[in-house]
mmCIF file of C-alpha atoms and ligand atoms in Angstrom:
data_model
loop_
_atom_site.group_PDB
_atom_site.id
_atom_site.type_symbol
_atom_site.label_atom_id
_atom_site.label_comp_id
_atom_site.label_asym_id
_atom_site.label_seq_id
_atom_site.Cartn_x
_atom_site.Cartn_y
_atom_site.Cartn_z
ATOM 1 C CA MET J 1 -31.467 -328.271 -26.978
ATOM 2 C CA VAL J 2 -31.973 -329.422 -23.392
ATOM 3 C CA SER J 3 -30.835 -333.025 -23.175
ATOM 4 C CA SER J 4 -33.525 -335.619 -22.530
ATOM 5 C CA VAL J 5 -31.092 -337.576 -20.370
ATOM 6 C CA PRO J 6 -30.623 -335.769 -17.050
ATOM 7 C CA ALA J 7 -27.622 -336.505 -14.813
ATOM 8 C CA SER J 8 -29.980 -338.421 -12.545
ATOM 9 C CA PRO J 9 -33.712 -338.998 -13.006
ATOM 10 C CA PRO J 10 -36.061 -336.894 -10.883
ATOM 11 C CA PRO J 11 -37.643 -338.518 -7.818
ATOM 12 C CA GLN J 12 -40.396 -340.998 -8.544
ATOM 13 C CA GLU J 13 -43.172 -338.835 -7.048
ATOM 14 C CA GLU J 14 -42.114 -336.033 -9.365
ATOM 15 C CA ILE J 15 -42.291 -338.266 -12.436
ATOM 16 C CA LEU J 16 -45.710 -339.584 -11.394
ATOM 17 C CA ARG J 17 -46.982 -336.055 -10.718
ATOM 18 C CA LEU J 18 -46.027 -334.928 -14.228
ATOM 19 C CA PHE J 19 -47.433 -338.132 -15.716
ATOM 20 C CA ARG J 20 -50.732 -337.514 -13.907
ATOM 21 C CA LEU J 21 -50.955 -333.992 -15.331
ATOM 22 C CA MET J 22 -50.376 -335.302 -18.856
ATOM 23 C CA CYS J 23 -53.006 -338.032 -18.424
ATOM 24 C CA GLU J 24 -55.573 -335.573 -17.086
ATOM 25 C CA ILE J 25 -55.001 -333.276 -20.054
ATOM 26 C CA ARG J 26 -55.252 -336.211 -22.490
ATOM 27 C CA ALA J 27 -58.507 -337.437 -20.922
ATOM 28 C CA PHE J 28 -59.953 -333.925 -20.808
ATOM 29 C CA GLU J 29 -59.157 -333.259 -24.470
ATOM 30 C CA LEU J 30 -60.554 -336.625 -25.583
ATOM 31 C CA ALA J 31 -63.760 -335.816 -23.701
ATOM 32 C CA VAL J 32 -63.887 -332.419 -25.419
ATOM 33 C CA VAL J 33 -63.475 -334.036 -28.837
ATOM 34 C CA ALA J 34 -66.264 -336.521 -28.086
ATOM 35 C CA GLY J 35 -68.608 -333.880 -26.642
ATOM 36 C CA TYR J 36 -67.999 -331.489 -29.501
ATOM 37 C CA LYS J 37 -68.790 -334.202 -32.046
ATOM 38 C CA GLU J 38 -72.064 -334.815 -30.241
ATOM 39 C CA GLY J 39 -72.943 -331.125 -30.588
ATOM 40 C CA GLU J 40 -72.864 -330.572 -26.824
ATOM 41 C CA MET J 41 -70.569 -327.520 -26.912
ATOM 42 C CA PRO J 42 -71.320 -324.221 -28.624
ATOM 43 C CA GLY J 43 -68.564 -322.218 -30.319
ATOM 44 C CA PHE J 44 -65.112 -323.317 -31.385
ATOM 45 C CA VAL J 45 -62.687 -325.595 -29.565
ATOM 46 C CA HIS J 46 -58.970 -326.035 -30.180
ATOM 47 C CA VAL J 47 -57.522 -329.087 -28.453
ATOM 48 C CA SER J 48 -53.940 -329.790 -27.442
ATOM 49 C CA LEU J 49 -53.797 -333.562 -27.988
ATOM 50 C CA GLY J 50 -50.157 -334.525 -28.510
ATOM 51 C CA GLN J 51 -48.897 -331.421 -26.681
ATOM 52 C CA GLU J 52 -49.445 -332.659 -23.117
ATOM 53 C CA GLY J 53 -45.703 -332.864 -22.400
ATOM 54 C CA ALA J 54 -45.289 -329.130 -22.971
ATOM 55 C CA ALA J 55 -48.176 -327.985 -20.751
ATOM 56 C CA ALA J 56 -47.498 -330.493 -17.959
ATOM 57 C CA GLY J 57 -43.737 -329.962 -17.991
ATOM 58 C CA ALA J 58 -44.044 -326.173 -17.945
ATOM 59 C CA CYS J 59 -46.848 -325.727 -15.391
ATOM 60 C CA GLY J 60 -45.536 -328.632 -13.326
ATOM 61 C CA ALA J 61 -42.393 -326.558 -12.733
ATOM 62 C CA LEU J 62 -44.292 -323.631 -11.194
ATOM 63 C CA GLU J 63 -45.093 -322.644 -7.625
ATOM 64 C CA PRO J 64 -48.586 -321.649 -6.437
ATOM 65 C CA GLY J 65 -47.718 -317.920 -6.532
ATOM 66 C CA ASP J 66 -46.499 -318.078 -10.134
ATOM 67 C CA LEU J 67 -48.839 -316.982 -12.919
ATOM 68 C CA ILE J 68 -49.598 -318.076 -16.459
ATOM 69 C CA THR J 69 -51.133 -316.377 -19.473
ATOM 70 C CA SER J 70 -52.541 -318.770 -22.036
ATOM 71 C CA THR J 71 -53.788 -319.048 -25.597
ATOM 72 C CA HIS J 72 -56.764 -320.234 -27.655
ATOM 73 C CA ARG J 73 -55.339 -323.776 -27.186
ATOM 74 C CA GLY J 74 -55.191 -323.462 -23.429
ATOM 75 C CA HIS J 75 -57.054 -326.367 -21.795
ATOM 76 C CA GLY J 76 -53.797 -328.143 -20.915
ATOM 77 C CA HIS J 77 -52.162 -325.022 -19.459
ATOM 78 C CA CYS J 78 -55.173 -324.240 -17.255
ATOM 79 C CA LEU J 79 -55.547 -327.809 -15.989
ATOM 80 C CA ALA J 80 -51.852 -328.230 -15.263
ATOM 81 C CA LYS J 81 -51.740 -324.934 -13.317
ATOM 82 C CA GLY J 82 -54.582 -326.097 -11.109
ATOM 83 C CA ALA J 83 -57.865 -324.996 -12.676
ATOM 84 C CA ASP J 84 -60.783 -327.263 -11.833
ATOM 85 C CA PRO J 85 -61.686 -329.690 -14.655
ATOM 86 C CA GLY J 86 -65.375 -329.690 -13.672
ATOM 87 C CA ARG J 87 -65.693 -325.920 -13.888
ATOM 88 C CA MET J 88 -63.713 -325.903 -17.142
ATOM 89 C CA MET J 89 -65.927 -328.586 -18.636
ATOM 90 C CA ALA J 90 -69.038 -326.744 -17.382
ATOM 91 C CA GLU J 91 -67.833 -323.632 -19.198
ATOM 92 C CA LEU J 92 -67.337 -325.586 -22.421
ATOM 93 C CA HIS J 93 -70.878 -326.953 -22.030
ATOM 94 C CA ALA J 94 -72.224 -323.407 -21.440
ATOM 95 C CA ARG J 95 -73.295 -324.130 -17.862
ATOM 96 C CA VAL J 96 -73.687 -321.488 -15.185
ATOM 97 C CA ASP J 97 -71.098 -323.135 -12.886
ATOM 98 C CA GLY J 98 -68.426 -322.704 -15.533
ATOM 99 C CA TYR J 99 -65.551 -320.255 -15.085
ATOM 100 C CA GLY J 100 -67.341 -317.611 -17.159
ATOM 101 C CA LYS J 101 -70.855 -318.538 -15.944
ATOM 102 C CA GLY J 102 -71.290 -320.433 -19.202
ATOM 103 C CA ARG J 103 -71.031 -317.361 -21.389
ATOM 104 C CA SER J 104 -67.438 -317.352 -22.608
ATOM 105 C CA GLY J 105 -66.420 -320.863 -23.651
ATOM 106 C CA SER J 106 -63.106 -322.575 -24.225
ATOM 107 C CA MET J 107 -60.990 -319.539 -25.106
ATOM 108 C CA HIS J 108 -61.704 -317.454 -22.002
ATOM 109 C CA ILE J 109 -61.046 -319.788 -19.077
ATOM 110 C CA ALA J 110 -59.475 -317.928 -16.147
ATOM 111 C CA ASP J 111 -58.861 -318.841 -12.505
ATOM 112 C CA VAL J 112 -56.958 -316.039 -10.839
ATOM 113 C CA ALA J 113 -56.718 -317.895 -7.509
ATOM 114 C CA ALA J 114 -54.891 -320.738 -9.273
ATOM 115 C CA GLY J 115 -52.622 -318.263 -11.094
ATOM 116 C CA VAL J 116 -54.370 -318.732 -14.439
ATOM 117 C CA LEU J 117 -54.737 -315.171 -15.707
ATOM 118 C CA GLY J 118 -56.678 -316.319 -18.727
ATOM 119 C CA ALA J 119 -56.800 -318.163 -21.991
ATOM 120 C CA ASN J 120 -56.984 -315.763 -24.922
ATOM 121 C CA GLY J 121 -58.414 -315.857 -28.421
ATOM 122 C CA ILE J 122 -56.273 -312.979 -29.682
ATOM 123 C CA VAL J 123 -53.073 -314.510 -30.974
ATOM 124 C CA GLY J 124 -49.964 -313.071 -29.279
ATOM 125 C CA GLN J 125 -51.772 -311.220 -26.494
ATOM 126 C CA SER J 126 -50.699 -313.762 -23.891
ATOM 127 C CA MET J 127 -47.210 -312.302 -24.269
ATOM 128 C CA GLY J 128 -48.258 -308.686 -23.743
ATOM 129 C CA LEU J 129 -50.491 -309.580 -20.804
ATOM 130 C CA GLY J 130 -47.697 -311.726 -19.396
ATOM 131 C CA VAL J 131 -45.305 -308.761 -19.492
ATOM 132 C CA GLY J 132 -47.865 -306.654 -17.611
ATOM 133 C CA ALA J 133 -48.285 -309.342 -14.973
ATOM 134 C CA ALA J 134 -44.507 -309.747 -14.642
ATOM 135 C CA LEU J 135 -44.091 -305.987 -14.217
ATOM 136 C CA SER J 136 -46.698 -306.080 -11.471
ATOM 137 C CA LEU J 137 -44.804 -308.880 -9.667
ATOM 138 C CA GLN J 138 -41.578 -306.896 -9.935
ATOM 139 C CA VAL J 139 -43.085 -303.593 -8.774
ATOM 140 C CA ASN J 140 -44.752 -305.306 -5.814
ATOM 141 C CA GLY J 141 -41.546 -307.112 -4.837
ATOM 142 C CA ARG J 142 -43.063 -310.570 -5.170
ATOM 143 C CA LYS J 143 -40.631 -313.429 -5.736
ATOM 144 C CA SER J 144 -42.774 -315.174 -8.346
ATOM 145 C CA CYS J 145 -42.701 -315.404 -12.113
ATOM 146 C CA VAL J 146 -44.984 -315.563 -15.151
ATOM 147 C CA VAL J 147 -45.033 -318.166 -17.898
ATOM 148 C CA ALA J 148 -46.555 -316.697 -21.062
ATOM 149 C CA PHE J 149 -47.593 -319.440 -23.494
ATOM 150 C CA PHE J 150 -47.747 -318.745 -27.210
ATOM 151 C CA GLY J 151 -47.453 -320.623 -30.494
ATOM 152 C CA GLU J 152 -44.870 -320.357 -33.247
ATOM 153 C CA GLY J 153 -47.571 -318.628 -35.304
ATOM 154 C CA ALA J 154 -47.842 -315.911 -32.659
ATOM 155 C CA SER J 155 -44.063 -315.466 -32.678
ATOM 156 C CA GLY J 156 -44.304 -313.374 -35.845
ATOM 157 C CA SER J 157 -46.822 -310.891 -34.457
ATOM 158 C CA GLY J 158 -45.840 -307.372 -33.467
ATOM 159 C CA ILE J 159 -46.751 -307.812 -29.839
ATOM 160 C CA ALA J 160 -44.350 -310.769 -29.511
ATOM 161 C CA HIS J 161 -41.393 -308.517 -30.275
ATOM 162 C CA GLU J 162 -42.614 -305.588 -28.193
ATOM 163 C CA ALA J 163 -43.219 -307.915 -25.255
ATOM 164 C CA MET J 164 -39.815 -309.587 -25.439
ATOM 165 C CA ASN J 165 -38.037 -306.254 -25.865
ATOM 166 C CA MET J 166 -39.762 -304.690 -22.853
ATOM 167 C CA ALA J 167 -39.202 -307.768 -20.719
ATOM 168 C CA ALA J 168 -35.499 -307.666 -21.565
ATOM 169 C CA ILE J 169 -35.075 -303.946 -20.865
ATOM 170 C CA TRP J 170 -36.760 -304.233 -17.459
ATOM 171 C CA ARG J 171 -35.366 -307.715 -16.644
ATOM 172 C CA LEU J 172 -38.876 -308.907 -15.889
ATOM 173 C CA PRO J 173 -39.573 -312.253 -14.179
ATOM 174 C CA ILE J 174 -41.075 -313.985 -17.209
ATOM 175 C CA VAL J 175 -40.601 -317.149 -19.244
ATOM 176 C CA PHE J 176 -41.854 -316.895 -22.820
ATOM 177 C CA PHE J 177 -42.917 -320.455 -23.611
ATOM 178 C CA CYS J 178 -43.436 -321.260 -27.291
ATOM 179 C CA GLU J 179 -45.389 -324.396 -28.110
ATOM 180 C CA SER J 180 -43.930 -325.018 -31.529
ATOM 181 C CA ASN J 181 -46.492 -327.525 -32.814
ATOM 182 C CA ARG J 182 -45.676 -327.519 -36.577
ATOM 183 C CA TYR J 183 -48.741 -325.522 -37.662
ATOM 184 C CA ALA J 184 -50.350 -322.120 -37.310
ATOM 185 C CA GLU J 185 -53.921 -322.657 -38.428
ATOM 186 C CA LEU J 186 -53.378 -324.348 -41.814
ATOM 187 C CA SER J 187 -49.791 -323.152 -42.435
ATOM 188 C CA PRO J 188 -46.753 -325.317 -41.724
ATOM 189 C CA TYR J 189 -43.867 -323.807 -39.746
ATOM 190 C CA GLU J 190 -41.580 -323.186 -42.759
ATOM 191 C CA VAL J 191 -44.148 -320.976 -44.456
ATOM 192 C CA HIS J 192 -44.161 -318.302 -41.787
ATOM 193 C CA VAL J 193 -41.038 -318.604 -39.601
ATOM 194 C CA SER J 194 -37.731 -317.568 -41.190
ATOM 195 C CA LEU J 195 -35.452 -319.379 -38.702
ATOM 196 C CA ALA J 196 -35.020 -323.048 -37.832
ATOM 197 C CA ASN J 197 -35.881 -322.206 -34.221
ATOM 198 C CA VAL J 198 -38.165 -319.560 -32.723
ATOM 199 C CA ALA J 199 -35.848 -319.705 -29.689
ATOM 200 C CA ASP J 200 -33.032 -318.193 -31.788
ATOM 201 C CA ARG J 201 -34.919 -314.894 -31.718
ATOM 202 C CA ALA J 202 -34.044 -314.443 -28.048
ATOM 203 C CA ALA J 203 -30.528 -313.431 -29.120
ATOM 204 C CA ALA J 204 -32.017 -310.251 -30.584
ATOM 205 C CA TYR J 205 -33.161 -309.199 -27.106
ATOM 206 C CA GLY J 206 -30.134 -310.394 -25.166
ATOM 207 C CA PHE J 207 -31.663 -313.178 -23.096
ATOM 208 C CA PRO J 208 -31.310 -316.963 -23.347
ATOM 209 C CA GLY J 209 -33.258 -318.925 -25.965
ATOM 210 C CA ILE J 210 -33.578 -322.652 -25.421
ATOM 211 C CA VAL J 211 -34.963 -325.401 -27.633
ATOM 212 C CA VAL J 212 -36.395 -328.350 -25.783
ATOM 213 C CA ASP J 213 -37.982 -331.616 -26.907
ATOM 214 C CA GLY J 214 -41.655 -331.032 -26.138
ATOM 215 C CA GLU J 215 -42.383 -334.755 -26.313
ATOM 216 C CA ASP J 216 -40.166 -335.214 -23.252
ATOM 217 C CA VAL J 217 -42.022 -333.912 -20.216
ATOM 218 C CA LEU J 218 -38.967 -334.276 -17.990
ATOM 219 C CA ALA J 219 -36.790 -332.175 -20.295
ATOM 220 C CA VAL J 220 -39.482 -329.475 -20.483
ATOM 221 C CA HIS J 221 -39.848 -329.533 -16.723
ATOM 222 C CA ARG J 222 -36.113 -329.133 -16.203
ATOM 223 C CA ALA J 223 -35.827 -326.241 -18.647
ATOM 224 C CA VAL J 224 -38.745 -324.329 -17.118
ATOM 225 C CA THR J 225 -37.596 -325.014 -13.550
ATOM 226 C CA GLU J 226 -34.243 -323.386 -14.348
ATOM 227 C CA ALA J 227 -35.759 -320.466 -16.254
ATOM 228 C CA ALA J 228 -38.359 -319.824 -13.548
ATOM 229 C CA MET J 229 -35.701 -319.829 -10.824
ATOM 230 C CA ARG J 230 -33.619 -317.335 -12.783
ATOM 231 C CA ALA J 231 -36.683 -315.156 -13.346
ATOM 232 C CA ARG J 232 -37.697 -315.152 -9.654
ATOM 233 C CA ASP J 233 -34.089 -314.318 -8.676
ATOM 234 C CA GLY J 234 -34.024 -311.187 -10.839
ATOM 235 C CA GLY J 235 -32.130 -312.783 -13.758
ATOM 236 C CA GLY J 236 -34.718 -311.688 -16.330
ATOM 237 C CA PRO J 237 -36.576 -313.465 -19.134
ATOM 238 C CA THR J 238 -35.930 -316.704 -21.012
ATOM 239 C CA LEU J 239 -37.480 -317.885 -24.258
ATOM 240 C CA ILE J 240 -38.150 -321.619 -24.308
ATOM 241 C CA GLU J 241 -39.324 -323.306 -27.487
ATOM 242 C CA ALA J 242 -40.824 -326.757 -27.000
ATOM 243 C CA LYS J 243 -40.868 -328.708 -30.274
ATOM 244 C CA THR J 244 -44.114 -330.631 -30.221
ATOM 245 C CA TYR J 245 -46.841 -331.818 -32.568
ATOM 246 C CA ARG J 246 -50.523 -330.941 -32.874
ATOM 247 C CA TRP J 247 -52.349 -334.230 -33.417
ATOM 248 C CA HIS J 248 -55.661 -332.752 -34.494
ATOM 249 C CA GLY J 249 -56.631 -329.975 -36.837
ATOM 250 C CA HIS J 250 -56.484 -326.311 -35.927
ATOM 251 C CA TYR J 251 -60.049 -326.563 -34.613
ATOM 252 C CA GLU J 252 -62.294 -329.571 -34.127
ATOM 253 C CA GLY J 253 -63.845 -330.319 -37.505
ATOM 254 C CA ASP J 254 -60.843 -329.060 -39.501
ATOM 255 C CA PRO J 255 -60.453 -331.651 -42.324
ATOM 256 C CA GLN J 256 -56.646 -331.136 -42.289
ATOM 257 C CA ALA J 257 -56.332 -331.210 -46.072
ATOM 258 C CA TYR J 258 -52.906 -329.580 -45.663
ATOM 259 C CA LYS J 259 -51.494 -332.779 -44.084
ATOM 260 C CA THR J 260 -50.637 -335.824 -46.184
ATOM 261 C CA ALA J 261 -52.699 -338.971 -45.637
ATOM 262 C CA GLU J 262 -49.602 -340.579 -44.123
ATOM 263 C CA GLU J 263 -49.172 -337.737 -41.642
ATOM 264 C CA ARG J 264 -52.827 -337.855 -40.653
ATOM 265 C CA GLU J 265 -52.405 -341.604 -40.105
ATOM 266 C CA ASN J 266 -49.034 -341.675 -38.312
ATOM 267 C CA GLY J 267 -48.769 -338.290 -36.613
ATOM 268 C CA HIS J 268 -50.008 -339.718 -33.322
ATOM 269 C CA SER J 269 -46.829 -341.741 -32.953
ATOM 270 C CA LEU J 270 -45.327 -338.589 -31.418
ATOM 271 C CA ASP J 271 -46.836 -339.159 -28.003
ATOM 272 C CA PRO J 272 -45.364 -337.699 -24.792
ATOM 273 C CA ILE J 273 -47.392 -340.084 -22.608
ATOM 274 C CA ALA J 274 -46.254 -343.199 -24.465
ATOM 275 C CA ARG J 275 -42.717 -341.802 -24.424
ATOM 276 C CA LEU J 276 -42.663 -341.652 -20.627
ATOM 277 C CA GLU J 277 -44.235 -345.118 -20.347
ATOM 278 C CA GLU J 278 -41.525 -346.533 -22.614
ATOM 279 C CA ARG J 279 -38.849 -345.030 -20.365
ATOM 280 C CA ALA J 280 -40.357 -346.372 -17.129
ATOM 281 C CA GLY J 281 -37.628 -348.982 -16.613
ATOM 282 C CA GLU J 282 -34.757 -346.580 -17.255
ATOM 283 C CA LEU J 283 -36.349 -344.077 -14.828
ATOM 284 C CA GLY J 284 -36.972 -346.697 -12.147
ATOM 285 C CA VAL J 285 -40.771 -346.325 -12.200
ATOM 286 C CA ALA J 286 -42.951 -349.439 -12.025
ATOM 287 C CA PRO J 287 -45.323 -349.702 -15.026
ATOM 288 C CA ALA J 288 -48.078 -350.622 -12.544
ATOM 289 C CA ALA J 289 -47.580 -347.271 -10.786
ATOM 290 C CA LEU J 290 -48.013 -345.459 -14.101
ATOM 291 C CA ALA J 291 -51.122 -347.503 -14.941
ATOM 292 C CA LYS J 292 -52.668 -346.659 -11.554
ATOM 293 C CA VAL J 293 -52.027 -342.940 -11.996
ATOM 294 C CA ARG J 294 -53.452 -343.037 -15.505
ATOM 295 C CA ALA J 295 -56.637 -344.767 -14.332
ATOM 296 C CA GLU J 296 -57.062 -342.228 -11.501
ATOM 297 C CA ALA J 297 -56.543 -339.315 -13.875
ATOM 298 C CA GLU J 298 -59.119 -340.681 -16.313
ATOM 299 C CA ALA J 299 -61.618 -341.292 -13.500
ATOM 300 C CA ARG J 300 -61.194 -337.698 -12.273
ATOM 301 C CA ILE J 301 -62.031 -336.352 -15.730
ATOM 302 C CA THR J 302 -64.965 -338.740 -16.226
ATOM 303 C CA GLU J 303 -66.389 -337.461 -12.943
ATOM 304 C CA ALA J 304 -65.797 -333.839 -13.975
ATOM 305 C CA VAL J 305 -67.615 -334.342 -17.281
ATOM 306 C CA ALA J 306 -70.593 -336.011 -15.600
ATOM 307 C CA TRP J 307 -70.816 -333.207 -13.007
ATOM 308 C CA ALA J 308 -70.573 -330.499 -15.678
ATOM 309 C CA LYS J 309 -73.361 -331.974 -17.783
ATOM 310 C CA GLU J 310 -75.714 -332.039 -14.787
ATOM 311 C CA GLN J 311 -75.427 -328.278 -14.224
ATOM 312 C CA GLN J 312 -77.907 -325.678 -15.477
ATOM 313 C CA GLY J 313 -77.449 -323.298 -18.380
ATOM 314 C CA PRO J 314 -77.214 -319.577 -17.514
ATOM 315 C CA ALA J 315 -80.405 -317.542 -17.126
ATOM 316 C CA LEU J 316 -80.985 -314.928 -19.811
ATOM 317 C CA SER J 317 -80.633 -312.235 -17.125
ATOM 318 C CA LEU J 318 -76.894 -313.089 -16.877
ATOM 319 C CA LEU J 319 -76.317 -311.980 -20.447
ATOM 320 C CA ASP J 320 -75.175 -308.438 -19.677
ATOM 321 C CA GLU J 321 -73.850 -309.101 -16.173
ATOM 322 C CA ASP J 322 -70.091 -308.376 -15.820
ATOM 323 C CA VAL J 323 -70.132 -306.652 -19.195
ATOM 324 C CA TYR J 324 -70.290 -302.985 -18.209
ATOM 325 C CA ALA J 325 -68.177 -301.331 -15.530
ATOM 326 C CA ASP J 326 -70.110 -299.639 -12.715
ATOM 327 C CA ALA J 327 -70.932 -296.024 -13.478
ATOM 328 C CA PRO J 328 -68.384 -293.713 -11.847
ATOM 329 C CA HIS J 329 -69.553 -291.986 -8.641
ATOM 330 C CA ALA J 330 -70.679 -288.448 -9.154
HETATM 331 C C1 TPP E 401 -54.479 -311.257 -33.664
HETATM 332 C C2 TPP E 401 -55.062 -312.493 -34.301
HETATM 333 N N1 TPP E 401 -54.770 -312.784 -35.588
HETATM 334 C C3 TPP E 401 -55.254 -313.892 -36.169
HETATM 335 C C4 TPP E 401 -56.077 -314.742 -35.459
HETATM 336 C C5 TPP E 401 -56.603 -316.024 -36.110
HETATM 337 N N2 TPP E 401 -55.840 -317.178 -35.596
HETATM 338 C C6 TPP E 401 -56.339 -317.945 -34.619
HETATM 339 S S1 TPP E 401 -55.260 -319.160 -34.158
HETATM 340 C C7 TPP E 401 -54.141 -318.676 -35.315
HETATM 341 C C8 TPP E 401 -52.846 -319.415 -35.489
HETATM 342 C C9 TPP E 401 -52.056 -319.509 -34.240
HETATM 343 O O1 TPP E 401 -50.974 -320.346 -34.451
HETATM 344 P P1 TPP E 401 -49.964 -320.658 -33.300
HETATM 345 O O2 TPP E 401 -49.570 -319.399 -32.627
HETATM 346 O O3 TPP E 401 -48.878 -321.488 -33.868
HETATM 347 O O4 TPP E 401 -50.845 -321.478 -32.240
HETATM 348 P P2 TPP E 401 -51.489 -322.948 -32.386
HETATM 349 O O5 TPP E 401 -52.866 -322.768 -32.964
HETATM 350 O O6 TPP E 401 -50.628 -323.750 -33.251
HETATM 351 O O7 TPP E 401 -51.556 -323.462 -30.997
HETATM 352 C C10 TPP E 401 -54.587 -317.565 -36.029
HETATM 353 C C11 TPP E 401 -53.835 -316.887 -37.096
HETATM 354 C C12 TPP E 401 -56.372 -314.405 -34.127
HETATM 355 N N3 TPP E 401 -57.134 -315.194 -33.373
HETATM 356 N N4 TPP E 401 -55.839 -313.303 -33.552
HETATM 357 MG MG1 MG E 402 -48.655 -323.560 -33.859
#
């Protein structure tokens, strides 16, 4: 486990930057929950409330040229890697200015320019796509890396093992980042993972496996910074498992009958944002500075939501655009 007490705390700007990312994700997800309840968003949404420390810590450790592959629960990853909250929110509201022109929804957000190679509704595929992207970086001699997000549920899928094996054999520049959030759909961790830690599986492929406290954004950031540096320097893959907690159900509207009443009531006490606020004194950050950043982050998301709602829905003629490849030249 990466210690939550570093030798010396990171610089203040760094702490505030990570705090801002967490607050933007929190505000975005709360707006999604509210909008979904109002019936403003078609399709399914899976929010990452409670998991902000993992997304912000991991993406906050990356450079602009680094890439991510994401999951069905990917809003936080995309935002923290630099996707635009207005365009994301427009996509969720099925507006033409959204990332998929309003046709693809929450699980298919991609922004290649920002290094977001795509959210993904097929569990485990982020790992296979991540390996492909990492191979491309290696073949093209680029000194960047990939972070492939996945959940502990995905860790049991065939592609997870194929991806980690290939990445190990070719020493690819990739960090496999497991958001271990206690549940896969309605099943608790113990029901479908045979080991105490998903990270222990890295031993089977001969690369490091690290468990980190996902509620501690600074510990996540430190672990990913080190793994990303190793990856860019040709040291090969790392598997990082961030232990975190999914506040809400699997999808919005899930009644969560598989949680006890007490868990449904008290689960929110695991809060990476509150955790950082509580440590402000120890880290030498003024609470007023945190409050200012939080207010700015919330205002940015409020503005993004308002902008998104003002945009138009896609014309019917867009329905089959980008669906078929151009016919090959004769
Ligand atoms: C290949 C495939 N199998 C099953 C599903 C249905 N499914 C959607 S999410 C999910 C659970 C994923 O759990 P986990 O990887 O822990 O991610 P979390 O939802 O906790 O973020 C399943 C089984 C799917 N989308 N794709
Ligand atoms: Mg899970």
